[in-house]
Amino acid sequence: MAENGSVSVTEDVDLNNVPYGTTVHLTATPDDGYEFVGWTNYDPETGLEVMDDITVTAEFKKDTETALKDIEPNTPVQKIIRHGRLYIRHGNRLYDATGRRVE
């Protein structure tokens, strides 16, 4: 299950009817303007051995630059690194990498 992105499986199986005991490996691909955050009920290191009904969720969030452009769409966005930390300048405002205003 994914919103704002897609999930694909490397094995040739129908995700709606995976035989028990099958191990699958999933790949999360974010839509444009989004970034992959993480999985629920899935470890990409080991894959997923299907032994029961399970829902696996890929979580995506808007990337910081896209989120800021949605607020003020025609304002330029600039990435800045200060003292090893990423900041985003959006117009005359400065935000940290989480989108929190810092000045």
mmCIF file with all atom_site columns, C-alpha atoms in Angstrom:
data_model
loop_
_atom_site.group_PDB
_atom_site.id
_atom_site.type_symbol
_atom_site.label_atom_id
_atom_site.label_alt_id
_atom_site.label_comp_id
_atom_site.label_asym_id
_atom_site.label_entity_id
_atom_site.label_seq_id
_atom_site.pdbx_PDB_ins_code
_atom_site.Cartn_x
_atom_site.Cartn_y
_atom_site.Cartn_z
_atom_site.occupancy
_atom_site.B_iso_or_equiv
_atom_site.pdbx_formal_charge
_atom_site.auth_seq_id
_atom_site.auth_comp_id
_atom_site.auth_asym_id
_atom_site.auth_atom_id
_atom_site.pdbx_PDB_model_num
ATOM 1   C CA . MET A 1 1   ? 0.000  0.000   0.000   1.00 0.00 ? 1   MET A CA 1
ATOM 2   C CA . ALA A 1 2   ? 1.393  3.424   -0.918  1.00 0.00 ? 2   ALA A CA 1
ATOM 3   C CA . GLU A 1 3   ? 0.160  6.981   -1.252  1.00 0.00 ? 3   GLU A CA 1
ATOM 4   C CA . ASN A 1 4   ? 2.235  9.574   -3.165  1.00 0.00 ? 4   ASN A CA 1
ATOM 5   C CA . GLY A 1 5   ? 4.429  6.852   -4.621  1.00 0.00 ? 5   GLY A CA 1
ATOM 6   C CA . SER A 1 6   ? 4.437  3.261   -5.774  1.00 0.00 ? 6   SER A CA 1
ATOM 7   C CA . VAL A 1 7   ? 5.682  -0.105  -4.576  1.00 0.00 ? 7   VAL A CA 1
ATOM 8   C CA . SER A 1 8   ? 7.051  -2.796  -6.863  1.00 0.00 ? 8   SER A CA 1
ATOM 9   C CA . VAL A 1 9   ? 8.173  -6.344  -6.163  1.00 0.00 ? 9   VAL A CA 1
ATOM 10  C CA . THR A 1 10  ? 11.363 -7.820  -7.648  1.00 0.00 ? 10  THR A CA 1
ATOM 11  C CA . GLU A 1 11  ? 9.965  -11.367 -7.813  1.00 0.00 ? 11  GLU A CA 1
ATOM 12  C CA . ASP A 1 12  ? 7.436  -12.383 -10.468 1.00 0.00 ? 12  ASP A CA 1
ATOM 13  C CA . VAL A 1 13  ? 4.393  -12.743 -8.194  1.00 0.00 ? 13  VAL A CA 1
ATOM 14  C CA . ASP A 1 14  ? 0.908  -11.272 -7.998  1.00 0.00 ? 14  ASP A CA 1
ATOM 15  C CA . LEU A 1 15  ? 0.949  -9.155  -4.817  1.00 0.00 ? 15  LEU A CA 1
ATOM 16  C CA . ASN A 1 16  ? -2.750 -9.885  -4.309  1.00 0.00 ? 16  ASN A CA 1
ATOM 17  C CA . ASN A 1 17  ? -2.109 -13.650 -4.234  1.00 0.00 ? 17  ASN A CA 1
ATOM 18  C CA . VAL A 1 18  ? 1.382  -14.459 -2.911  1.00 0.00 ? 18  VAL A CA 1
ATOM 19  C CA . PRO A 1 19  ? 1.856  -18.152 -2.010  1.00 0.00 ? 19  PRO A CA 1
ATOM 20  C CA . TYR A 1 20  ? 2.670  -18.744 1.680   1.00 0.00 ? 20  TYR A CA 1
ATOM 21  C CA . GLY A 1 21  ? 6.382  -19.218 2.292   1.00 0.00 ? 21  GLY A CA 1
ATOM 22  C CA . THR A 1 22  ? 7.386  -16.970 -0.622  1.00 0.00 ? 22  THR A CA 1
ATOM 23  C CA . THR A 1 23  ? 9.960  -14.282 0.160   1.00 0.00 ? 23  THR A CA 1
ATOM 24  C CA . VAL A 1 24  ? 9.432  -11.003 -1.681  1.00 0.00 ? 24  VAL A CA 1
ATOM 25  C CA . HIS A 1 25  ? 11.608 -7.917  -1.938  1.00 0.00 ? 25  HIS A CA 1
ATOM 26  C CA . LEU A 1 26  ? 9.930  -4.561  -2.392  1.00 0.00 ? 26  LEU A CA 1
ATOM 27  C CA . THR A 1 27  ? 11.079 -1.267  -3.877  1.00 0.00 ? 27  THR A CA 1
ATOM 28  C CA . ALA A 1 28  ? 9.467  2.080   -3.032  1.00 0.00 ? 28  ALA A CA 1
ATOM 29  C CA . THR A 1 29  ? 9.465  4.809   -5.690  1.00 0.00 ? 29  THR A CA 1
ATOM 30  C CA . PRO A 1 30  ? 8.223  8.284   -4.707  1.00 0.00 ? 30  PRO A CA 1
ATOM 31  C CA . ASP A 1 31  ? 6.089  10.402  -7.029  1.00 0.00 ? 31  ASP A CA 1
ATOM 32  C CA . ASP A 1 32  ? 7.608  13.660  -8.293  1.00 0.00 ? 32  ASP A CA 1
ATOM 33  C CA . GLY A 1 33  ? 7.919  16.134  -5.434  1.00 0.00 ? 33  GLY A CA 1
ATOM 34  C CA . TYR A 1 34  ? 7.910  13.422  -2.755  1.00 0.00 ? 34  TYR A CA 1
ATOM 35  C CA . GLU A 1 35  ? 10.568 11.458  -0.904  1.00 0.00 ? 35  GLU A CA 1
ATOM 36  C CA . PHE A 1 36  ? 10.463 7.976   0.583   1.00 0.00 ? 36  PHE A CA 1
ATOM 37  C CA . VAL A 1 37  ? 10.336 7.983   4.413   1.00 0.00 ? 37  VAL A CA 1
ATOM 38  C CA . GLY A 1 38  ? 10.161 4.328   5.431   1.00 0.00 ? 38  GLY A CA 1
ATOM 39  C CA . TRP A 1 39  ? 8.291  1.049   5.636   1.00 0.00 ? 39  TRP A CA 1
ATOM 40  C CA . THR A 1 40  ? 5.700  -0.423  7.977   1.00 0.00 ? 40  THR A CA 1
ATOM 41  C CA . ASN A 1 41  ? 5.869  -4.232  8.363   1.00 0.00 ? 41  ASN A CA 1
ATOM 42  C CA . TYR A 1 42  ? 8.821  -4.622  5.986   1.00 0.00 ? 42  TYR A CA 1
ATOM 43  C CA . ASP A 1 43  ? 12.606 -4.876  6.351   1.00 0.00 ? 43  ASP A CA 1
ATOM 44  C CA . PRO A 1 44  ? 14.396 -4.305  3.029   1.00 0.00 ? 44  PRO A CA 1
ATOM 45  C CA . GLU A 1 45  ? 17.510 -6.095  4.355   1.00 0.00 ? 45  GLU A CA 1
ATOM 46  C CA . THR A 1 46  ? 15.729 -9.444  4.749   1.00 0.00 ? 46  THR A CA 1
ATOM 47  C CA . GLY A 1 47  ? 12.720 -9.079  2.491   1.00 0.00 ? 47  GLY A CA 1
ATOM 48  C CA . LEU A 1 48  ? 9.334  -10.361 3.540   1.00 0.00 ? 48  LEU A CA 1
ATOM 49  C CA . GLU A 1 49  ? 8.531  -14.040 3.954   1.00 0.00 ? 49  GLU A CA 1
ATOM 50  C CA . VAL A 1 50  ? 4.783  -14.306 3.502   1.00 0.00 ? 50  VAL A CA 1
ATOM 51  C CA . MET A 1 51  ? 3.439  -16.568 6.244   1.00 0.00 ? 51  MET A CA 1
ATOM 52  C CA . ASP A 1 52  ? 0.097  -14.880 6.926   1.00 0.00 ? 52  ASP A CA 1
ATOM 53  C CA . ASP A 1 53  ? -2.043 -12.002 5.681   1.00 0.00 ? 53  ASP A CA 1
ATOM 54  C CA . ILE A 1 54  ? -0.080 -8.776  6.158   1.00 0.00 ? 54  ILE A CA 1
ATOM 55  C CA . THR A 1 55  ? -0.281 -5.191  5.036   1.00 0.00 ? 55  THR A CA 1
ATOM 56  C CA . VAL A 1 56  ? 2.976  -3.489  4.147   1.00 0.00 ? 56  VAL A CA 1
ATOM 57  C CA . THR A 1 57  ? 2.955  0.293   3.845   1.00 0.00 ? 57  THR A CA 1
ATOM 58  C CA . ALA A 1 58  ? 5.467  2.574   2.139   1.00 0.00 ? 58  ALA A CA 1
ATOM 59  C CA . GLU A 1 59  ? 5.389  6.098   3.583   1.00 0.00 ? 59  GLU A CA 1
ATOM 60  C CA . PHE A 1 60  ? 6.194  9.149   1.457   1.00 0.00 ? 60  PHE A CA 1
ATOM 61  C CA . LYS A 1 61  ? 6.221  12.848  2.292   1.00 0.00 ? 61  LYS A CA 1
ATOM 62  C CA . LYS A 1 62  ? 6.536  15.985  0.236   1.00 0.00 ? 62  LYS A CA 1
ATOM 63  C CA . ASP A 1 63  ? 10.130 16.995  -0.152  1.00 0.00 ? 63  ASP A CA 1
ATOM 64  C CA . THR A 1 64  ? 10.908 20.272  1.597   1.00 0.00 ? 64  THR A CA 1
ATOM 65  C CA . GLU A 1 65  ? 11.394 22.276  -1.592  1.00 0.00 ? 65  GLU A CA 1
ATOM 66  C CA . THR A 1 66  ? 8.059  21.151  -3.055  1.00 0.00 ? 66  THR A CA 1
ATOM 67  C CA . ALA A 1 67  ? 6.228  21.757  0.231   1.00 0.00 ? 67  ALA A CA 1
ATOM 68  C CA . LEU A 1 68  ? 7.544  25.325  0.373   1.00 0.00 ? 68  LEU A CA 1
ATOM 69  C CA . LYS A 1 69  ? 6.646  26.010  -3.270  1.00 0.00 ? 69  LYS A CA 1
ATOM 70  C CA . ASP A 1 70  ? 3.091  24.869  -2.516  1.00 0.00 ? 70  ASP A CA 1
ATOM 71  C CA . ILE A 1 71  ? 2.880  27.654  0.094   1.00 0.00 ? 71  ILE A CA 1
ATOM 72  C CA . GLU A 1 72  ? 4.134  30.383  -2.260  1.00 0.00 ? 72  GLU A CA 1
ATOM 73  C CA . PRO A 1 73  ? 4.372  28.846  -5.746  1.00 0.00 ? 73  PRO A CA 1
ATOM 74  C CA . ASN A 1 74  ? 6.231  31.650  -7.576  1.00 0.00 ? 74  ASN A CA 1
ATOM 75  C CA . THR A 1 75  ? 8.881  32.308  -4.936  1.00 0.00 ? 75  THR A CA 1
ATOM 76  C CA . PRO A 1 76  ? 12.388 30.948  -5.655  1.00 0.00 ? 76  PRO A CA 1
ATOM 77  C CA . VAL A 1 77  ? 13.770 28.282  -3.333  1.00 0.00 ? 77  VAL A CA 1
ATOM 78  C CA . GLN A 1 78  ? 17.473 28.031  -2.482  1.00 0.00 ? 78  GLN A CA 1
ATOM 79  C CA . LYS A 1 79  ? 19.270 25.282  -0.541  1.00 0.00 ? 79  LYS A CA 1
ATOM 80  C CA . ILE A 1 80  ? 21.921 26.524  1.913   1.00 0.00 ? 80  ILE A CA 1
ATOM 81  C CA . ILE A 1 81  ? 24.420 24.603  4.055   1.00 0.00 ? 81  ILE A CA 1
ATOM 82  C CA . ARG A 1 82  ? 25.525 26.367  7.250   1.00 0.00 ? 82  ARG A CA 1
ATOM 83  C CA . HIS A 1 83  ? 27.777 24.666  9.790   1.00 0.00 ? 83  HIS A CA 1
ATOM 84  C CA . GLY A 1 84  ? 26.972 21.297  8.200   1.00 0.00 ? 84  GLY A CA 1
ATOM 85  C CA . ARG A 1 85  ? 23.193 21.764  8.385   1.00 0.00 ? 85  ARG A CA 1
ATOM 86  C CA . LEU A 1 86  ? 20.784 22.089  5.485   1.00 0.00 ? 86  LEU A CA 1
ATOM 87  C CA . TYR A 1 87  ? 18.538 25.146  5.318   1.00 0.00 ? 87  TYR A CA 1
ATOM 88  C CA . ILE A 1 88  ? 16.050 26.243  2.689   1.00 0.00 ? 88  ILE A CA 1
ATOM 89  C CA . ARG A 1 89  ? 15.670 29.912  1.762   1.00 0.00 ? 89  ARG A CA 1
ATOM 90  C CA . HIS A 1 90  ? 12.205 30.568  0.385   1.00 0.00 ? 90  HIS A CA 1
ATOM 91  C CA . GLY A 1 91  ? 11.850 34.183  -0.573  1.00 0.00 ? 91  GLY A CA 1
ATOM 92  C CA . ASN A 1 92  ? 13.004 36.169  2.473   1.00 0.00 ? 92  ASN A CA 1
ATOM 93  C CA . ARG A 1 93  ? 12.368 33.307  4.916   1.00 0.00 ? 93  ARG A CA 1
ATOM 94  C CA . LEU A 1 94  ? 14.795 30.639  6.130   1.00 0.00 ? 94  LEU A CA 1
ATOM 95  C CA . TYR A 1 95  ? 13.646 27.120  7.122   1.00 0.00 ? 95  TYR A CA 1
ATOM 96  C CA . ASP A 1 96  ? 15.452 24.076  8.513   1.00 0.00 ? 96  ASP A CA 1
ATOM 97  C CA . ALA A 1 97  ? 15.347 20.750  6.664   1.00 0.00 ? 97  ALA A CA 1
ATOM 98  C CA . THR A 1 98  ? 12.065 19.798  8.377   1.00 0.00 ? 98  THR A CA 1
ATOM 99  C CA . GLY A 1 99  ? 10.352 22.943  7.086   1.00 0.00 ? 99  GLY A CA 1
ATOM 100 C CA . ARG A 1 100 ? 10.343 24.795  10.429  1.00 0.00 ? 100 ARG A CA 1
ATOM 101 C CA . ARG A 1 101 ? 10.989 28.534  10.076  1.00 0.00 ? 101 ARG A CA 1
ATOM 102 C CA . VAL A 1 102 ? 14.238 29.615  11.739  1.00 0.00 ? 102 VAL A CA 1
ATOM 103 C CA . GLU A 1 103 ? 14.386 33.339  10.960  1.00 0.00 ? 103 GLU A CA 1
#
